[in-house]
Each structure stands twice: as structure tokens, then as C-alpha cells.
XYZ file of C-alpha atoms in Angstrom:
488
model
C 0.000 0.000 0.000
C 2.541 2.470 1.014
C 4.479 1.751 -2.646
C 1.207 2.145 -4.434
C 0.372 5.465 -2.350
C 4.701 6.871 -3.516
C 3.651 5.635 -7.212
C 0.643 7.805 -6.765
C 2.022 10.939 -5.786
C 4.867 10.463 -8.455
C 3.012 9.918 -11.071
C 0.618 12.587 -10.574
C 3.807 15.245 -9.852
C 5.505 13.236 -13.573
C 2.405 14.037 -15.146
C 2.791 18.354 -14.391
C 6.604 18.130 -16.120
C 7.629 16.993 -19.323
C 7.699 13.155 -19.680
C 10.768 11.269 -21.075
C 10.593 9.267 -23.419
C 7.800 10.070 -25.010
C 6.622 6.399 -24.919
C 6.223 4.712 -21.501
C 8.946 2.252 -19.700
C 7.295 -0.250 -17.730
C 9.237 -2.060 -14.830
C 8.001 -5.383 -13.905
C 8.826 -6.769 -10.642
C 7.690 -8.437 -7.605
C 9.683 -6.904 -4.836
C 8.697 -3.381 -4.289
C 11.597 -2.132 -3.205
C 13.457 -3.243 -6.425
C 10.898 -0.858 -8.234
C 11.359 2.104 -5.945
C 14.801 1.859 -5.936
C 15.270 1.610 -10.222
C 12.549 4.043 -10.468
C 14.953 6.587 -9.007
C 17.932 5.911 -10.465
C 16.139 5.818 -13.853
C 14.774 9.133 -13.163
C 18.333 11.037 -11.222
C 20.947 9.169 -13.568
C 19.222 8.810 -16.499
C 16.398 11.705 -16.958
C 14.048 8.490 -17.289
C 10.425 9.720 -15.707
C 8.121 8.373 -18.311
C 7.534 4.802 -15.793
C 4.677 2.605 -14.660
C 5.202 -0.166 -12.422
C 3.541 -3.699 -12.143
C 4.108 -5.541 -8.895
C 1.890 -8.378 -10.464
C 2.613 -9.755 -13.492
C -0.431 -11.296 -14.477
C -1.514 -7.028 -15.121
C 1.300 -6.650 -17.646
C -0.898 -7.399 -21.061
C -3.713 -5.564 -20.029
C -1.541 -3.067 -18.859
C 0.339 -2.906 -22.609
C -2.928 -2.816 -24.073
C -4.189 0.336 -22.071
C -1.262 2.406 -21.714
C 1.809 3.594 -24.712
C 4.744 1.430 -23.458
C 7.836 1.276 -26.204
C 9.955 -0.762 -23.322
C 9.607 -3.033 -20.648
C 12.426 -3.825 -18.012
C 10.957 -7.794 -16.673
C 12.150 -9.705 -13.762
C 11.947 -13.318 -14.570
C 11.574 -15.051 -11.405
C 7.646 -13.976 -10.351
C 5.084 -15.489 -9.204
C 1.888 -16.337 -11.308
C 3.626 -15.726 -14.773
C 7.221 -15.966 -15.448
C 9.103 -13.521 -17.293
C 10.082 -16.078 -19.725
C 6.217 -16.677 -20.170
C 5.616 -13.234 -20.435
C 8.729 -11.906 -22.467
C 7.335 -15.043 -25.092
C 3.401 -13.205 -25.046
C 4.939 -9.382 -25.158
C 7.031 -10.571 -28.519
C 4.383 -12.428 -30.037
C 1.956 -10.049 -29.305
C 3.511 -6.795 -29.984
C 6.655 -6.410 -31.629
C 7.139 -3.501 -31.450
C 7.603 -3.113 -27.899
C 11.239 -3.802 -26.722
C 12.089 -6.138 -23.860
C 15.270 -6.017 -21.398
C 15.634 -8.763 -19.149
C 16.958 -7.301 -15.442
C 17.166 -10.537 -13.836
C 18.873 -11.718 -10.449
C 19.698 -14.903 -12.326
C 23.050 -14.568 -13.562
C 23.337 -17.326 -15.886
C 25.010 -17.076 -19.282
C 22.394 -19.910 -20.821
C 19.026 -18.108 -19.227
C 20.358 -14.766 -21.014
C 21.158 -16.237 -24.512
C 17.655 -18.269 -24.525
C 16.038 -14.616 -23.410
C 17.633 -13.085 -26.305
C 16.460 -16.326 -28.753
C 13.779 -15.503 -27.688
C 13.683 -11.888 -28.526
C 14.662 -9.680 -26.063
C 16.748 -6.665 -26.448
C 19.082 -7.016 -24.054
C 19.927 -8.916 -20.903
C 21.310 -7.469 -17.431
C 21.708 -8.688 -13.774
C 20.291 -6.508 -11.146
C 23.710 -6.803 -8.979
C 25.429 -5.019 -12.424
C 26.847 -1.753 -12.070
C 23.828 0.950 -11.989
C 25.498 3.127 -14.888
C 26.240 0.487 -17.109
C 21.942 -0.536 -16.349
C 21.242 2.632 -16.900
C 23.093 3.097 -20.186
C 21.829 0.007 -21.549
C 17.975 1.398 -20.757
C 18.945 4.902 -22.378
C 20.121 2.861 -25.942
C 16.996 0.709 -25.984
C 15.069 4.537 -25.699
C 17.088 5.794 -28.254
C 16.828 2.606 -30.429
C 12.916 2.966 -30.045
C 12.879 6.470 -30.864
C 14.512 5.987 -33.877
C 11.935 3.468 -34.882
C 9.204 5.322 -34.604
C 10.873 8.129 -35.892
C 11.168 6.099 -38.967
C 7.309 5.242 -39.357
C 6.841 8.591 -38.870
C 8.714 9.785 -41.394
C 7.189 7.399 -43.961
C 4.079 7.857 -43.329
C 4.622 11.560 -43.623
C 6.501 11.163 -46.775
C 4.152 8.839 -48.420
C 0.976 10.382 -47.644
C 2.726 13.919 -48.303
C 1.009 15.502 -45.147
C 1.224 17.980 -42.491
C -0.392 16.588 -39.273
C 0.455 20.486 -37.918
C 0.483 23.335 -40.058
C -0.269 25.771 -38.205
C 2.953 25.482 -36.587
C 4.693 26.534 -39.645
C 2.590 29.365 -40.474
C 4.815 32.316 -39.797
C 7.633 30.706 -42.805
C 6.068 32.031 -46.048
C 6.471 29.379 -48.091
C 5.276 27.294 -50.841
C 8.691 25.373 -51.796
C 8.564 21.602 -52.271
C 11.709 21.131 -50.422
C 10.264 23.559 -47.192
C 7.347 21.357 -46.820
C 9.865 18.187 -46.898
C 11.777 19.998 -43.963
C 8.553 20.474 -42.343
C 7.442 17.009 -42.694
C 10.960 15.522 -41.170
C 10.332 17.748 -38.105
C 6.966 16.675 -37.242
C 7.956 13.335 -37.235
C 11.247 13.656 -35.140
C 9.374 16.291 -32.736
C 8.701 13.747 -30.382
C 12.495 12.682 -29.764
C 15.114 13.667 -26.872
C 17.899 13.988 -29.848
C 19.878 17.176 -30.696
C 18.761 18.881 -33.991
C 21.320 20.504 -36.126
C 20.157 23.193 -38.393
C 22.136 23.934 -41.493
C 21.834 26.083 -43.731
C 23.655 29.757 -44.992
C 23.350 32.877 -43.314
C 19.717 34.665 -43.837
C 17.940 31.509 -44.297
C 15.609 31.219 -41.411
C 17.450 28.781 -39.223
C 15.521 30.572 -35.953
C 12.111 29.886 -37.369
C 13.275 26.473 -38.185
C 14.617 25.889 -34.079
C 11.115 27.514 -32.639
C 9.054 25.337 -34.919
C 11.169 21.935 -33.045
C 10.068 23.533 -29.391
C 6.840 24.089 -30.250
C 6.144 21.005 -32.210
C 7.787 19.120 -29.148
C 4.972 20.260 -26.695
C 6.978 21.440 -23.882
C 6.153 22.939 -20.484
C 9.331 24.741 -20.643
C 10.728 27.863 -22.154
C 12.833 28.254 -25.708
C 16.424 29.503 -24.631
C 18.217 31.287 -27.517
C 22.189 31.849 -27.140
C 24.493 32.762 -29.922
C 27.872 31.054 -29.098
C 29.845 33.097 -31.701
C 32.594 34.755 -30.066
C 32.293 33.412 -26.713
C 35.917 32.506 -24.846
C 35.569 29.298 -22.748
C 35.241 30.681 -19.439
C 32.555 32.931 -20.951
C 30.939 29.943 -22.509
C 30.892 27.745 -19.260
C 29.274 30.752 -16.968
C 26.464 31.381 -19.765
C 25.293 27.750 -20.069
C 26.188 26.076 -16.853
C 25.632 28.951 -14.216
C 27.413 29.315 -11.283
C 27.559 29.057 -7.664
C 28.269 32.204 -5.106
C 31.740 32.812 -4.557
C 33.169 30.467 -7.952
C 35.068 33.186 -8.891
C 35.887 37.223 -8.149
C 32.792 39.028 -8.524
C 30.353 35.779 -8.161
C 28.150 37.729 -5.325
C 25.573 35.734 -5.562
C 24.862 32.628 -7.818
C 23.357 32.409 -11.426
C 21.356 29.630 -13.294
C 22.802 28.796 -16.627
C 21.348 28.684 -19.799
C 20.618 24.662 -19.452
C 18.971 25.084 -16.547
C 17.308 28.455 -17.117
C 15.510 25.743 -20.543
C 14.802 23.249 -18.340
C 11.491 21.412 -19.588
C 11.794 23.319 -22.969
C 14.116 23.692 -25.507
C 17.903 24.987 -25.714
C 18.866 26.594 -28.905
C 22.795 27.134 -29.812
C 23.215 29.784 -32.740
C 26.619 29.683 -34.419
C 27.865 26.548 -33.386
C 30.250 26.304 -35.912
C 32.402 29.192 -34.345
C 32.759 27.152 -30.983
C 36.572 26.896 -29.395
C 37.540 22.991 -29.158
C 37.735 23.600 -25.929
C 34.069 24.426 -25.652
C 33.208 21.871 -27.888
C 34.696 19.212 -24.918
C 32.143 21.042 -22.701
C 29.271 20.718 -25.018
C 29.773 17.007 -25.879
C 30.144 15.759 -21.971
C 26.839 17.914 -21.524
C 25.653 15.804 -24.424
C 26.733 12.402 -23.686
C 26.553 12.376 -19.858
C 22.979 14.381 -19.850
C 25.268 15.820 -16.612
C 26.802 19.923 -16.421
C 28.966 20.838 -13.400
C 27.585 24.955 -12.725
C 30.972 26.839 -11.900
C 32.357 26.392 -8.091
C 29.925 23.164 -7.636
C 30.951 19.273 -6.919
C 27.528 18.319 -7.364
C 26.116 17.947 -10.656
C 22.884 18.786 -12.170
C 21.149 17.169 -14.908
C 20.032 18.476 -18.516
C 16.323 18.628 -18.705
C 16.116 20.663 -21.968
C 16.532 19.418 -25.772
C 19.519 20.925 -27.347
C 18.944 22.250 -30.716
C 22.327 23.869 -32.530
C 22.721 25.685 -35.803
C 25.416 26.845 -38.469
C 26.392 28.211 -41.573
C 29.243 26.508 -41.544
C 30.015 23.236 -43.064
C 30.571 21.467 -39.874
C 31.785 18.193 -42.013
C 34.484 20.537 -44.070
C 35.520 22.036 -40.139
C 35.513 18.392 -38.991
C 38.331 17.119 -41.482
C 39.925 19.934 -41.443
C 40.635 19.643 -37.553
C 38.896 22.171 -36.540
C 35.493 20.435 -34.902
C 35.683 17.349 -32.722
C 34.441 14.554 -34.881
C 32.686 12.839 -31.924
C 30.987 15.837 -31.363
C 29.688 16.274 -35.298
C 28.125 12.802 -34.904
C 26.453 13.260 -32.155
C 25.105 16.619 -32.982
C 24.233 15.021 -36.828
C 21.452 12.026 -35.668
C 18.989 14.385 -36.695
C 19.412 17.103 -39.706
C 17.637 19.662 -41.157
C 19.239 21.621 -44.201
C 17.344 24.557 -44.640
C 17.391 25.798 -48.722
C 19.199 29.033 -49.880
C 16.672 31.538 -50.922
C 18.215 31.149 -54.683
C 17.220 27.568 -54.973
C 13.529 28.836 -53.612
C 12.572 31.085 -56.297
C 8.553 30.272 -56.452
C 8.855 32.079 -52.339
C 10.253 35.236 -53.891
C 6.821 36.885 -55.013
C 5.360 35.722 -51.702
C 8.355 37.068 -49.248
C 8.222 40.424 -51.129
C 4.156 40.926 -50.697
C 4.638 39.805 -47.145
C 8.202 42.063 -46.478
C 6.120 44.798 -48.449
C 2.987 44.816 -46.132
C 5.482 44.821 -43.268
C 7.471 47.530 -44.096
C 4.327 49.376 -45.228
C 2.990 48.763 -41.355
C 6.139 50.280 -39.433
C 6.848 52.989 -41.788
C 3.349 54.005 -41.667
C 2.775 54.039 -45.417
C 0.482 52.491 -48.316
C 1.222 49.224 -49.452
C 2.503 50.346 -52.914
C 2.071 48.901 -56.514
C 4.850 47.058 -57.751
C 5.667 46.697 -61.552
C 5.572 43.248 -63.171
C 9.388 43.821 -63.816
C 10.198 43.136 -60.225
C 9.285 39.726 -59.365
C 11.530 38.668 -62.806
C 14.526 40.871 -61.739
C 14.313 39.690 -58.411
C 14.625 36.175 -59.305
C 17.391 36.302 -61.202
C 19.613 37.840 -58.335
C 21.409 35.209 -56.205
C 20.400 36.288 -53.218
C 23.804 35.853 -51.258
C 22.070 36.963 -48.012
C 18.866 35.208 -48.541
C 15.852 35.985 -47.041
C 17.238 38.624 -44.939
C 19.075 40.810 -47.434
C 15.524 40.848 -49.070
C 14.054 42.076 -46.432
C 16.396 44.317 -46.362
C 16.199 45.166 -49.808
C 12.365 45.842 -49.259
C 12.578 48.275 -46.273
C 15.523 50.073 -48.068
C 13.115 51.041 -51.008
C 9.799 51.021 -48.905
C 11.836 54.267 -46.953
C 12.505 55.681 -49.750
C 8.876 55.549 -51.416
C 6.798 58.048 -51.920
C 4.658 57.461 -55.222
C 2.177 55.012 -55.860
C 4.225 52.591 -57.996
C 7.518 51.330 -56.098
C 10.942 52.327 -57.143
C 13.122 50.051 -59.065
C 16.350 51.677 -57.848
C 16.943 49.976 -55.009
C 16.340 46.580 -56.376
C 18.578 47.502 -59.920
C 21.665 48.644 -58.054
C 21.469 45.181 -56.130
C 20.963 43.548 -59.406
C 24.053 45.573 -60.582
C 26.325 44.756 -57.734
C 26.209 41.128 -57.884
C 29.456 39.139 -58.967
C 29.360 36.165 -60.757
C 29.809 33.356 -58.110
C 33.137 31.858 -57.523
C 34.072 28.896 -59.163
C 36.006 25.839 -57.318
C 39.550 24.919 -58.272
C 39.772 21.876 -60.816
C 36.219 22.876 -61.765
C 35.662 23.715 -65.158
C 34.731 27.475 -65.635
C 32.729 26.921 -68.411
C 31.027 23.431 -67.720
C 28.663 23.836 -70.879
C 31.882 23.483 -73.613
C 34.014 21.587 -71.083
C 32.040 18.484 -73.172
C 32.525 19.535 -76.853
C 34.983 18.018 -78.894
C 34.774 21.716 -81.385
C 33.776 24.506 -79.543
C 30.986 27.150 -81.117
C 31.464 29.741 -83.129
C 31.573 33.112 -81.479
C 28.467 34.309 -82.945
C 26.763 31.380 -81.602
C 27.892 31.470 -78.401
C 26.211 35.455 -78.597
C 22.860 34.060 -79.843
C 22.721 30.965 -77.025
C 23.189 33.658 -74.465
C 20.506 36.419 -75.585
C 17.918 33.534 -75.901
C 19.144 32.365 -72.474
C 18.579 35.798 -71.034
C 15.282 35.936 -72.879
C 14.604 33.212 -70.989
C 15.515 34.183 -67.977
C 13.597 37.822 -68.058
C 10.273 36.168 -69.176
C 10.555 38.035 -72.929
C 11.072 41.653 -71.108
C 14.203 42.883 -73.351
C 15.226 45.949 -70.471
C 16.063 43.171 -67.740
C 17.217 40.558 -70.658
C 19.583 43.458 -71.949
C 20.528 44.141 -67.905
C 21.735 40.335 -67.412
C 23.757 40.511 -70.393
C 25.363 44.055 -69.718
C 24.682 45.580 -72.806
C 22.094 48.187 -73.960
C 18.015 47.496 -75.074
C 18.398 49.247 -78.490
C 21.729 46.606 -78.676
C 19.524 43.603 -77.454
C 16.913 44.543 -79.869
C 19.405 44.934 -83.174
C 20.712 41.483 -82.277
C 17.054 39.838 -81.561
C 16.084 40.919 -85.246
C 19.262 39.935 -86.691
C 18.776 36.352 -84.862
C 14.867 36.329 -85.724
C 16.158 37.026 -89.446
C 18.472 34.020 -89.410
C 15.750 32.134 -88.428
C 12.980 32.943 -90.949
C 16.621 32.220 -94.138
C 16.726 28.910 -92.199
């Protein structure tokens, strides 16, 4: 009575927090004690909290029927039912629901028969409690990936959005968005970092509050940008400290970890993190465990960690200067956000939206805009993505003051923009790098103004822009080609 009155109160004080995993562990046992005392440890070593408990095991089916367990930790010397009986029913009758054997029997033939037989993994309650407790945390992980999996193609296949409201505030209508949207609903239920790539401009903070808030968390989304931060620095703003850790530590300060606890941690930048950092960040990773400056006593992570870059972290990574261990375990779950240039259908939406925007702050009209500026706007490369044209936007939306918006700002942008730099060993010009005799000059003019063409829709004033020459010049050579033509 007095175990089932503890489980009580736990449970109801588990179910005002955030629950991890998000699928229930079930520990099956006929010595009360044994459950207290793994409940515990589960929960202070491992972060484990998500538990029910079954003194009897003739409840365990109709307990896996009522309730969503993904593991179940079974004793197999009970009463009633054995755990070999009952390890044989839970495989056969759902499969999906992983099985580790902690067993006071330690006898190398009863484990290899319990693994025949299909459980995950085998351990004897007088093992060490960290090695236990590590085993539990890689059958979690194991299952989340699982049903990460499903997820995913079910998503994928069905080509749904279970959620979009969530991603209503990215303006969007891009193929490859909506593929980045349907990855995170179906890993928003996991523990696992998320690294964000993706160049500078792109989004990457939409992308990190769309994970918290698809993750259903009590807790609060934490934001720090870790570019430029020494290690001492680094350490203080995530870990905290305690009164008196160093000279002018009055009083003591929660870190960043803790300060997300029950929510979500988000890392900006971390491609511009010291190595030494890095160290720090994977222990906090690995362990679950942070040390807060001047303290013995450690505290536990209770936030996900979510990082992003604009670096190529597998580039930094060979090159020596990020810890491999660390890329890997930042990498089991990736989202590569697209460069504005490779989203050109969003262009015509972000400038409406950036135009009613700027319209609202600057207290002015939303203006007209000619049909000239969605076309010159989408051949531009964009090197600062969606924020340089929001930028771009507000620039010309100051500077407004008739009814139809001003080209200007968008032209000299236009003008500006260098040709983008080509690798070493890579052919400059890829198109003739296949011919065996190259074109004619002339023909290599004509393939280029119909390219242009192209490119501006038919309007000859951008066409003779891309091309750097004059209209009148673009217009003597269109005839000339048109008269070609009509000989042929």
C-alpha cells in the first residue's frame, strides 16, 4: 500500500513536467523495493520519468494494451507468470515493444535463450547501476529511432502535415520547405539534438522555434548565440554558477541549461565554438550531466539541445577544426534549410509579405509594384537570402513616396552582384568543357541572348541588364537572330 500510495504521488507530480521518453517504460517486478529503488535511479541518472510499475505480473498485457509502453524492463523469477512466459506473449503479441531482461539470475544460458527468444538485451540486477542505466537509455534511443522512422514514412508517403499551423509564420510554398517540415513533425517527439544547417539569412531561428513548439513542452525556448564566446565565458552562460566560484560571483546564477529546463535549448553559431568548448558541449551531451561553476555536485540536462550553423561542420571536422565525436552526435537528426536562390517560387510571396510589413512600421500604403520586379528579383542570387531581401524591401519602402515602387533599389542590387566563384579543378565553363569543337563566337552570342530571354520572361530591359549591354543593342541582335531564323 505504502508503494502504491509513492507511485501515486509520483506519477501525478511526472504528469505536471515533461515526460521522457515520449513512450512509456514499464518495470516489472515483484519486490517493491526493487521498483522504488530503479525508479529513481532511472529518473536522477538517467532523466528516465516516463515509468509505470507492475508488482503483479499477471496485469502486464492488459496493462500494454491500455497504456503507450515502447519498453519493458521484466524480472523473470515472479510469481503467477514468469518472465520467460511473459517476455514469449509481449514478442508475439507486440513487436514492437522492446524487452530487457533485469534478472537476479546470472546465468550465461538463461540470457542467450532470453535473447532467442527476442529480447533486447539482458542485465543482472547486482550489475553496475550506470552500465543498467546506459543500456535502458540505448533501448530509448533505439525505439525512438523506430518510430521516428514510421513517422517519417508515413509523412513522406501520404505527403502531409499533421500540424500546419505550426509553420505558419515561414512564407512558403517550396517543395523542399514542406519536406523539412514534414521531417520535423515526425522527429518532434524525440530527446535527440537537432542541427540546423543552412547559410546565413535563411531562417534557421524559425526552423529551431518550430522543433520547441512542435515538441509540446512545459518549458521555455532559450536562444544563445555562441559566436565569439571565450571558454570561461561559454561555461558561466550555459552552466551557471555558484556564489563565490570566482571574483565578482556575489551571488549565484542559473545557466542557460537550466534556465531551458522542460523546454528547448537553442545554440546559434555553433560552428564558431573553441575545441575547448566543444569538450564542454559534448560531456553535456553524452553524460545528460553539467557541473555549474564552483559546484561538486552535478545537475542534470532537462532541456533538448537544438544547434545551428552556416558553416560546413563536415568541411571544419576534417579539417581539424570540430571534434568529430561531437559532429556525430550533434548530426542524428538534420535539417538543411534551402538558400533563398534555390527557392525562387517564395520570392513573389516574401516580397508581398516584407512589403505589407514595411508598409505597417513605416506608416505608409502598401505600394504597386511593376511586373518587372518579381523577374529581376529572381534572377539575383540572393547571397544573403531571405534577410538581405528584407532588407532590400525596407531600403526602397523608406525611400517611397509614389504610388508605384521604385526600381532603384532593387537595380543597383541587381548591378552589384558578382558572378559566383568557381572551385579549383572545376571547369569554368562546364557547358563546352564536353565539346569536342567549340561554337562559333556568334553562336555562343545568340545561345546567351535567348538564355537571357529566358531568364527575363521576354522583357528585353532586364534581358539586356543580365547581359550588360544596352536594349536598343539587345533589340538589333534579336532581329538579326529572328532574321536568321525565318533564311533557315
Amino acid at each position: 500500500m505504502l508503494l502504491c500510495f509513492y507511485l501515486q504521488l509520483r506519477n501525478q507530480a511526472v504528469s505536471n513536467r515533461n515526460l521522457y521518453p515520449n513512450f512509456g517504460v514499464l518495470l516489472v517486478d515483484d519486490e517493491p523495493a526493487f521498483l522504488r529503488s530503479l525508479s529513481i535511479a532511472l529518473e536522477r541518472r538517467g532523466g528516465i520519468n516516463h515509468i509505470y510499475h507492475s508488482e503483479d505480473s499477471r496485469n502486464v498485457m492488459a496493462l500494454l494494451a491500455q497504456e503507450p509502453i515502447g519498453l519493458v524492463l521484466l524480472d523473470l523469477t515472479m510469481p503467477h507468470l514468469s518472465g520467460e512466459t511473459l517476455l514469449k506473449q509481449i514478442v508475439e503479441e507486440y513487436p514492437d515493444i522492446a524487452v530487457i531482461i533485469v534478472s537476479g539470475l546470472n546465468q550465461l544460458e538463461t540470457a542467450v535463450n532470453c535473447i532467442r527468444l527476442g529480447a533486447y538485451d539482458y542485465f543482472v540486477k547486482t550489475s553496475e547501476e550506470e552500465r543498467l542505466i546506459g543500456g535502458i537509455s540505448r533501448a530509448i534511443a533505439s525505439q525512438e529511432m523506430r518510430l521516428e522512422n514510421q513517422e517519417m514514412r508515413k509523412r513522406f508517403l501520404n505527403d502531409t502535415l499533421e500540424r500546419p499551423e505550426i509553420f505558419a509564420n515561414i512564407i512558403t510554398q517550396d517543395k523542399g520547405m514542406r519536406s523539412v517540415f514534414q521531417y520535423l513533425e515526425a522527429i518532434s517527439a524525440s530527446s535527440q539534438p537537432v542541427l540546423i544547417c543552412g547559410e546565413s539569412g535563411v531562417g534557421k531561428e524559425l526552423i529551431a522555434n518550430a522543433i520547441h513548439t512542435l515538441s509540446n513542452r512545459n518549458g521555455p525556448l532559450v536562444c544563445v548565440n555562441v559566436a565569439g564566446l571565450d571558454d570561461n565565458v561559454f561555461a558561466d552562460t550555459l552552466f551557471g554558477h555558484n556564489k563565490g566560484a570566482f571574483t565578482g560571483a556575489d551571488k549565484a546564477r542559473a545557466g542557460m541549461v537550466e534556465q531551458a529546463a522542460g523546454g528547448t535549448l537553442f545554440l546559434d553559431e555553433i560552428g564558431d565554438l573553441s575545441l575547448v568548448s566543444q569538450v564542454k558541449l559534448l560531456r553535456l551531451l553524452q553524460e545528460g550531466e553539467y557541473y555549474p561553476l564552483g559546484s561538486d555536485k552535478p545537475k542534470r540536462i532537462r532541456a533538448r539541445v537544438v544547434v545551428a550553423t552556416h558553416h560546413e561542420l563536415a568541411k571544419k571536422q576534417q579539417a581539424g577544426e570540430f571534434r568529430k565525436d561531437l559532429y556525430y552526435r550533434l548530426r542524428i537528426h538534420q535539417v538543411e534549410v534551402p538558400p533563398l536562390r534555390r527557392r525562387k517560387g517564395d520570392i513573389p510571396l516574401l516580397l508581398e509579405h516584407f512589403l505589407a510589413e514595411a508598409a505597417a512600421e513605416l506608416a505608409k500604403n502598401i505600394p504597386t509594384i511593376s511586373k518587372e520586379l518579381p523577374i529581376l528579383l529572381a534572377n539575383y542570387e540572393f547571397p544573403g537570402n531571405i534577410r538581405e531581401l528584407r532588407a532590400l524591401v525596407f531600403d526602397a519602402m523608406s525611400q517611397h513616396k509614389s504610388r508605384m515602387l521604385s526600381m532603384e533599389v532593387f537595380r543597383r542590387a541587381l548591378g552589384q552582384q558578382e558572378a559566383p566563384l568557381v572551385e579549383e579543378n572545376e571547369h569554368t565553363f562546364a557547358p563546352f568543357s564536353q565539346m569536342r569543337i567549340l561554337p562559333k563566337l556568334n553562336e555562343v552570342g545568340d545561345i546567351l541572348v535567348i538564355e537571357a530571354m529566358h531568364r527575363a520572361q521576354d522583357n528585353q530591359s532586364l534581358a539586356a541588364r543580365l547581359l550588360g549591354i544596352s536594349q536598343p543593342a539587345l533589340s538589333k541582335r534579336l532581329k538579326k537572330l529572328e532574321a536568321n531564323r525565318s533564311v533557315e
